[in-house]
Amino acid sequence: MEPMTARSAEHDARADLISYLDFHVEAGVDAALDERPHDRFAEAEAAAQAPHPEPAPRREPAPRSEPSARSEPSARRDAPSGEGAPLDFRRELPSRDPPPREPPRTYGNAAGAKPGEAADDARARAAEMNTLEELEALLRGFEGCSLRFTAKNLVFADGNPQARVMFVGEAPGADEDRIGKPFMGRSGQLLDRMMAAIGLDRTMAYVSNVVPWRPPGNRNPTPQEIAICRPFVERQIELASPDILVCLGAPATQTLTGTKDGILKARGRFYPYRLRDGREIRALATLHPAYLLRQPVQKRLAWRDFRMLKSALDGSALAK
Ligand code: URA
């Protein structure tokens, strides 16, 4: 047998590193959150050993989703990702790092602002936008949600803003982030087929998401991130002014209709949705295409919902 050369050792080390990276990507860890690696175990150990001159401040318990929401099917599994509460352990660890460089890598809340303040700021600024183009430009410059720092692109909308029907999903995935448009991956292809089944395509529908930036690793957006982004999607709905809103999945349904019901209970119903100009439109809750990809047997429920949508749209032109 040949003795192991330096070159073959290097080759093996490289192959090990590549398979280690592949493992992470498969596990959904596919976004770098900082330019430097952090050894969180070492940090935790150092923190535990460091003297505490003052009693540690009491920590708020991590926000929990409603039991009804927790038991609901999660739509965000186009790529492998964790379900339920995001694994956001970086907030739990006292940091010994120097202050972050620009842009700040806060997780889930506004750069330098408390989440509530960021949501108020978002609402005030969104309200001043008079066109969808202005709103998109505002979002391009908005730094109040740290998802924008990990995302490659803003994912604002696709389709026809003049359409009478608007579909709203949860948040972009990897394909959408790369392309900069919503529903471009496998979920998007299924959505297109569902629309085609009732005679719609993207020239006859407007498509968007509650959160316009991809959460890293396809994790679920946190309640704080949703709260910060919500004023933008609400303004987007007002400016597009569709006759019918279709909420795809539990997060969009709960965010836009206010229901606490899980999606299997909420779906197949029209909810009143009031625009700021006083006009009341209808919001139909249905299952998210990503969920249907995992549970194809549930497509029959979605089909019922889409038939309701078709009946609601029938008898009138699809473009305003
Ligand atoms: N899932 C969503 O909720 N939105 C997208 O744009 C893609 C997948």
Short mmCIF file of C-alpha atoms and ligand atoms in Angstrom, two decimals:
data_model
loop_
_atom_site.label_atom_id
_atom_site.label_comp_id
_atom_site.label_asym_id
_atom_site.label_seq_id
_atom_site.Cartn_x
_atom_site.Cartn_y
_atom_site.Cartn_z
CA MET A 1 0.00 0.00 0.00
CA GLU A 2 1.24 3.53 -0.82
CA PRO A 3 2.27 5.65 2.18
CA MET A 4 -0.10 8.55 2.76
CA THR A 5 1.31 11.62 1.08
CA ALA A 6 0.79 15.19 2.26
CA ARG A 7 -1.29 15.72 -0.87
CA SER A 8 -3.68 12.82 -0.15
CA ALA A 9 -4.02 13.95 3.49
CA GLU A 10 -4.95 17.40 2.25
CA HIS A 11 -7.41 15.85 -0.18
CA ASP A 12 -9.05 13.85 2.66
CA ALA A 13 -9.24 16.89 4.91
CA ARG A 14 -10.88 18.85 2.11
CA ALA A 15 -13.39 16.05 1.44
CA ASP A 16 -14.20 15.95 5.19
CA LEU A 17 -14.79 19.68 5.23
CA ILE A 18 -17.06 19.50 2.18
CA SER A 19 -19.16 16.70 3.65
CA TYR A 20 -19.35 18.65 6.93
CA LEU A 21 -20.64 21.69 5.02
CA ASP A 22 -23.07 19.51 3.04
CA PHE A 23 -24.42 18.14 6.30
CA HIS A 24 -25.08 21.68 7.53
CA VAL A 25 -26.80 22.73 4.32
CA GLU A 26 -29.03 19.66 4.48
CA ALA A 27 -29.87 20.54 8.06
CA GLY A 28 -30.95 24.01 6.90
CA VAL A 29 -27.86 25.83 8.16
CA ASP A 30 -27.17 27.52 4.87
CA ALA A 31 -26.71 31.16 5.73
CA ALA A 32 -23.70 32.81 7.37
CA LEU A 33 -24.89 35.20 10.06
CA ASP A 34 -21.50 36.69 10.72
CA GLU A 35 -18.18 36.95 8.97
CA ARG A 36 -16.34 35.26 11.86
CA PRO A 37 -17.10 31.88 13.39
CA HIS A 38 -18.25 31.85 17.02
CA ASP A 39 -17.63 29.07 19.46
CA ARG A 40 -20.82 29.40 21.49
CA PHE A 41 -19.85 26.57 23.82
CA ALA A 42 -16.61 28.34 24.75
CA GLU A 43 -18.49 31.61 25.21
CA ALA A 44 -21.03 29.99 27.50
CA GLU A 45 -18.25 28.37 29.52
CA ALA A 46 -16.31 31.63 29.81
CA ALA A 47 -19.48 33.45 30.84
CA ALA A 48 -20.23 30.85 33.51
CA GLN A 49 -16.74 31.25 34.96
CA ALA A 50 -16.61 35.05 34.78
CA PRO A 51 -17.27 36.84 38.10
CA HIS A 52 -20.71 38.49 38.26
CA PRO A 53 -20.33 41.76 40.18
CA GLU A 54 -24.07 42.44 39.82
CA PRO A 55 -26.96 40.04 39.84
CA ALA A 56 -27.83 39.10 36.28
CA PRO A 57 -30.90 40.94 34.98
CA ARG A 58 -34.04 38.84 34.84
CA ARG A 59 -34.66 37.53 31.37
CA GLU A 60 -38.08 37.65 29.78
CA PRO A 61 -39.17 34.15 28.87
CA ALA A 62 -38.79 33.51 25.16
CA PRO A 63 -42.05 34.28 23.30
CA ARG A 64 -44.11 31.14 22.72
CA SER A 65 -46.57 30.60 19.99
CA GLU A 66 -50.21 30.04 20.87
CA PRO A 67 -50.96 26.40 21.54
CA SER A 68 -53.35 26.41 18.60
CA ALA A 69 -50.64 27.74 16.29
CA ARG A 70 -48.07 25.31 17.64
CA SER A 71 -50.21 22.34 16.86
CA GLU A 72 -50.75 23.56 13.31
CA PRO A 73 -48.91 22.23 10.31
CA SER A 74 -45.90 24.37 9.55
CA ALA A 75 -45.55 25.48 5.97
CA ARG A 76 -41.90 26.43 6.03
CA ARG A 77 -40.30 23.23 4.95
CA ASP A 78 -39.50 23.76 1.31
CA ALA A 79 -35.93 23.37 2.55
CA PRO A 80 -35.13 21.42 5.70
CA SER A 81 -35.69 23.59 8.73
CA GLY A 82 -36.61 23.43 12.38
CA GLU A 83 -40.29 23.50 13.27
CA GLY A 84 -41.90 25.65 15.92
CA ALA A 85 -39.85 28.19 17.83
CA PRO A 86 -36.68 29.20 16.03
CA LEU A 87 -33.41 27.99 17.53
CA ASP A 88 -32.30 31.45 18.46
CA PHE A 89 -29.74 30.59 21.10
CA ARG A 90 -27.48 33.52 20.31
CA ARG A 91 -29.80 35.84 22.29
CA GLU A 92 -29.54 33.65 25.37
CA LEU A 93 -25.76 33.87 25.62
CA PRO A 94 -23.99 36.80 27.22
CA SER A 95 -21.63 38.00 24.52
CA ARG A 96 -17.96 38.71 25.08
CA ASP A 97 -17.64 39.94 21.48
CA PRO A 98 -16.65 43.47 20.59
CA PRO A 99 -19.67 45.58 19.55
CA PRO A 100 -20.91 44.47 16.13
CA ARG A 101 -19.78 46.32 13.06
CA GLU A 102 -22.25 47.77 10.58
CA PRO A 103 -24.82 46.49 9.83
CA PRO A 104 -25.79 45.34 13.33
CA ARG A 105 -26.62 41.65 13.40
CA THR A 106 -29.50 41.79 15.83
CA TYR A 107 -31.85 38.90 15.39
CA GLY A 108 -35.50 39.57 14.83
CA ASN A 109 -35.73 43.09 16.08
CA ALA A 110 -34.86 46.45 14.71
CA ALA A 111 -31.32 47.68 14.44
CA GLY A 112 -30.94 49.65 17.63
CA ALA A 113 -34.68 49.84 18.33
CA LYS A 114 -36.99 47.76 20.50
CA PRO A 115 -39.34 45.52 18.48
CA GLY A 116 -42.41 47.56 19.45
CA GLU A 117 -40.70 50.78 18.39
CA ALA A 118 -39.61 49.21 15.11
CA ALA A 119 -43.18 48.12 14.38
CA ASP A 120 -44.50 51.62 15.20
CA ASP A 121 -41.84 53.15 12.99
CA ALA A 122 -42.71 50.72 10.20
CA ARG A 123 -46.40 51.58 10.50
CA ALA A 124 -45.79 55.34 10.42
CA ARG A 125 -43.47 55.09 7.43
CA ALA A 126 -45.63 52.63 5.48
CA ALA A 127 -48.66 54.90 5.92
CA GLU A 128 -46.84 57.70 4.09
CA MET A 129 -46.33 55.63 0.95
CA ASN A 130 -48.84 56.38 -1.78
CA THR A 131 -47.86 53.86 -4.42
CA LEU A 132 -46.56 50.30 -4.48
CA GLU A 133 -43.33 51.61 -6.06
CA GLU A 134 -42.83 53.99 -3.12
CA LEU A 135 -43.53 51.19 -0.68
CA GLU A 136 -41.02 48.91 -2.39
CA ALA A 137 -38.40 51.67 -2.35
CA LEU A 138 -39.08 52.26 1.34
CA LEU A 139 -38.57 48.57 2.06
CA ARG A 140 -35.32 48.53 0.10
CA GLY A 141 -33.93 51.14 2.47
CA PHE A 142 -35.61 49.88 5.65
CA GLU A 143 -33.15 48.65 8.28
CA GLY A 144 -35.61 48.02 11.08
CA CYS A 145 -35.81 44.27 10.53
CA SER A 146 -32.56 42.38 10.77
CA LEU A 147 -33.74 39.73 8.31
CA ARG A 148 -32.77 42.13 5.58
CA PHE A 149 -29.12 41.76 6.59
CA THR A 150 -29.09 38.00 6.11
CA ALA A 151 -31.28 37.92 3.00
CA LYS A 152 -29.81 38.27 -0.47
CA ASN A 153 -32.79 40.14 -1.89
CA LEU A 154 -35.96 41.93 -0.95
CA VAL A 155 -38.89 39.79 -2.13
CA PHE A 156 -41.62 42.34 -2.66
CA ALA A 157 -44.20 40.96 -5.08
CA ASP A 158 -44.93 39.23 -8.34
CA GLY A 159 -47.86 39.24 -10.71
CA ASN A 160 -50.33 41.93 -11.55
CA PRO A 161 -50.93 44.63 -8.93
CA GLN A 162 -54.14 45.53 -10.79
CA ALA A 163 -55.57 42.07 -10.28
CA ARG A 164 -58.68 41.56 -8.20
CA VAL A 165 -57.15 38.71 -6.25
CA MET A 166 -54.02 38.87 -4.10
CA PHE A 167 -52.26 35.82 -2.61
CA VAL A 168 -50.19 36.31 0.55
CA GLY A 169 -47.77 33.67 1.84
CA GLU A 170 -45.52 33.61 4.87
CA ALA A 171 -41.94 34.44 3.89
CA PRO A 172 -39.57 33.76 1.01
CA GLY A 173 -37.46 30.63 0.81
CA ALA A 174 -34.08 30.08 -0.84
CA ASP A 175 -35.31 30.26 -4.46
CA GLU A 176 -37.33 33.40 -3.83
CA ASP A 177 -34.40 35.00 -2.02
CA ARG A 178 -32.10 34.25 -4.95
CA ILE A 179 -34.55 35.47 -7.60
CA GLY A 180 -36.15 38.32 -5.63
CA LYS A 181 -39.76 37.24 -6.34
CA PRO A 182 -42.27 35.33 -4.24
CA PHE A 183 -43.29 31.74 -4.83
CA MET A 184 -40.60 30.73 -7.30
CA GLY A 185 -39.64 27.31 -5.90
CA ARG A 186 -41.61 24.08 -5.59
CA SER A 187 -44.35 25.76 -3.54
CA GLY A 188 -44.62 28.42 -6.20
CA GLN A 189 -44.96 25.83 -8.94
CA LEU A 190 -47.77 24.15 -7.01
CA LEU A 191 -49.41 27.53 -6.39
CA ASP A 192 -49.28 28.21 -10.14
CA ARG A 193 -50.96 24.84 -10.82
CA MET A 194 -53.64 25.54 -8.22
CA MET A 195 -54.29 28.93 -9.79
CA ALA A 196 -54.35 27.40 -13.27
CA ALA A 197 -56.98 24.93 -12.08
CA ILE A 198 -59.40 27.83 -11.65
CA GLY A 199 -58.24 29.71 -14.73
CA LEU A 200 -55.78 32.10 -13.08
CA ASP A 201 -52.17 32.86 -13.78
CA ARG A 202 -49.80 35.51 -12.49
CA THR A 203 -51.03 38.08 -14.97
CA MET A 204 -54.41 37.80 -13.22
CA ALA A 205 -53.20 37.69 -9.63
CA TYR A 206 -50.88 39.64 -7.35
CA VAL A 207 -48.58 37.59 -5.09
CA SER A 208 -46.71 38.58 -1.95
CA ASN A 209 -45.71 37.50 1.56
CA VAL A 210 -46.20 38.72 5.11
CA VAL A 211 -42.41 38.93 5.54
CA PRO A 212 -40.45 40.17 2.51
CA TRP A 213 -37.02 38.79 3.49
CA ARG A 214 -35.98 35.17 3.79
CA PRO A 215 -35.44 34.02 7.38
CA PRO A 216 -32.01 32.35 7.49
CA GLY A 217 -32.04 28.60 6.98
CA ASN A 218 -35.79 28.78 6.21
CA ARG A 219 -36.66 29.01 9.88
CA ASN A 220 -40.08 30.40 10.76
CA PRO A 221 -40.20 34.18 11.08
CA THR A 222 -40.40 35.16 14.75
CA PRO A 223 -43.48 36.97 16.13
CA GLN A 224 -41.31 40.10 16.39
CA GLU A 225 -40.26 39.91 12.76
CA ILE A 226 -43.88 39.44 11.72
CA ALA A 227 -44.93 42.41 13.87
CA ILE A 228 -42.31 44.61 12.23
CA CYS A 229 -43.20 43.53 8.68
CA ARG A 230 -46.95 43.48 9.10
CA PRO A 231 -47.53 47.24 8.52
CA PHE A 232 -45.78 46.88 5.17
CA VAL A 233 -47.89 44.02 3.89
CA GLU A 234 -51.03 45.74 5.18
CA ARG A 235 -50.09 48.89 3.26
CA GLN A 236 -49.27 46.76 0.22
CA ILE A 237 -52.78 45.26 0.39
CA GLU A 238 -54.31 48.72 0.69
CA LEU A 239 -52.36 50.04 -2.28
CA ALA A 240 -53.05 47.00 -4.46
CA SER A 241 -56.65 47.12 -3.24
CA PRO A 242 -57.72 43.66 -4.39
CA ASP A 243 -61.32 42.48 -4.03
CA ILE A 244 -60.23 39.17 -2.56
CA LEU A 245 -57.22 38.33 -0.46
CA VAL A 246 -56.09 34.71 -0.24
CA CYS A 247 -54.10 33.91 2.92
CA LEU A 248 -51.82 30.94 2.28
CA GLY A 249 -51.22 29.05 5.52
CA ALA A 250 -51.54 29.80 9.21
CA PRO A 251 -49.09 32.69 9.62
CA ALA A 252 -50.64 34.74 6.79
CA THR A 253 -54.15 33.86 7.97
CA GLN A 254 -53.50 34.68 11.61
CA THR A 255 -51.57 37.85 10.81
CA LEU A 256 -54.10 39.25 8.36
CA THR A 257 -57.44 38.09 9.77
CA GLY A 258 -56.60 38.16 13.47
CA THR A 259 -57.97 34.64 13.98
CA LYS A 260 -56.17 32.47 16.51
CA ASP A 261 -57.58 29.32 14.95
CA GLY A 262 -55.20 26.87 13.38
CA ILE A 263 -55.29 26.64 9.61
CA LEU A 264 -57.21 23.37 9.44
CA LYS A 265 -60.04 25.09 11.28
CA ALA A 266 -59.64 28.54 9.72
CA ARG A 267 -59.41 27.43 6.08
CA GLY A 268 -62.33 27.45 3.71
CA ARG A 269 -63.79 30.62 5.24
CA PHE A 270 -64.01 34.21 4.12
CA TYR A 271 -63.08 36.80 6.75
CA PRO A 272 -63.92 40.48 6.50
CA TYR A 273 -60.82 42.60 5.89
CA ARG A 274 -61.13 46.35 6.26
CA LEU A 275 -58.92 48.68 4.24
CA ARG A 276 -57.95 52.07 5.61
CA ASP A 277 -60.24 53.83 3.14
CA GLY A 278 -63.13 52.04 4.82
CA ARG A 279 -63.67 49.52 2.02
CA GLU A 280 -64.28 46.03 3.27
CA ILE A 281 -62.89 43.18 1.21
CA ARG A 282 -62.87 39.44 1.87
CA ALA A 283 -59.93 37.31 2.95
CA LEU A 284 -60.07 33.58 2.19
CA ALA A 285 -57.92 31.30 4.33
CA THR A 286 -56.45 28.21 2.72
CA LEU A 287 -53.60 25.74 3.10
CA HIS A 288 -50.06 26.70 2.18
CA PRO A 289 -48.68 24.97 -0.93
CA ALA A 290 -45.55 23.88 0.99
CA TYR A 291 -47.81 22.01 3.42
CA LEU A 292 -49.66 20.44 0.49
CA LEU A 293 -46.36 19.22 -0.93
CA ARG A 294 -45.79 17.31 2.30
CA GLN A 295 -49.42 16.26 2.76
CA PRO A 296 -50.76 15.75 -0.78
CA VAL A 297 -53.90 14.11 0.60
CA GLN A 298 -54.95 17.53 1.91
CA LYS A 299 -55.05 18.93 -1.61
CA ARG A 300 -58.74 18.03 -1.71
CA LEU A 301 -59.34 20.65 1.02
CA ALA A 302 -57.36 23.25 -0.90
CA TRP A 303 -59.31 22.36 -4.02
CA ARG A 304 -62.56 23.12 -2.17
CA ASP A 305 -61.13 26.47 -1.09
CA PHE A 306 -60.04 27.31 -4.61
CA ARG A 307 -63.52 26.48 -5.89
CA MET A 308 -64.88 28.97 -3.34
CA LEU A 309 -62.40 31.49 -4.67
CA LYS A 310 -63.50 30.82 -8.23
CA SER A 311 -67.16 31.24 -7.35
CA ALA A 312 -66.37 34.51 -5.60
CA LEU A 313 -64.51 35.77 -8.64
CA ASP A 314 -66.97 34.42 -11.22
CA GLY A 315 -69.22 36.80 -12.97
CA SER A 316 -66.75 39.65 -12.84
CA ALA A 317 -63.60 40.52 -14.78
CA LEU A 318 -60.34 39.47 -13.13
CA ALA A 319 -58.54 42.74 -13.81
CA LYS A 320 -59.89 45.99 -12.41
N1 URA B 1 -43.32 30.12 0.86
C1 URA B 1 -43.88 31.32 1.11
O1 URA B 1 -44.62 31.47 2.07
N2 URA B 1 -43.58 32.31 0.30
C2 URA B 1 -42.80 32.19 -0.77
O2 URA B 1 -42.59 33.16 -1.46
C3 URA B 1 -42.25 30.91 -1.02
C4 URA B 1 -42.52 29.89 -0.19
#
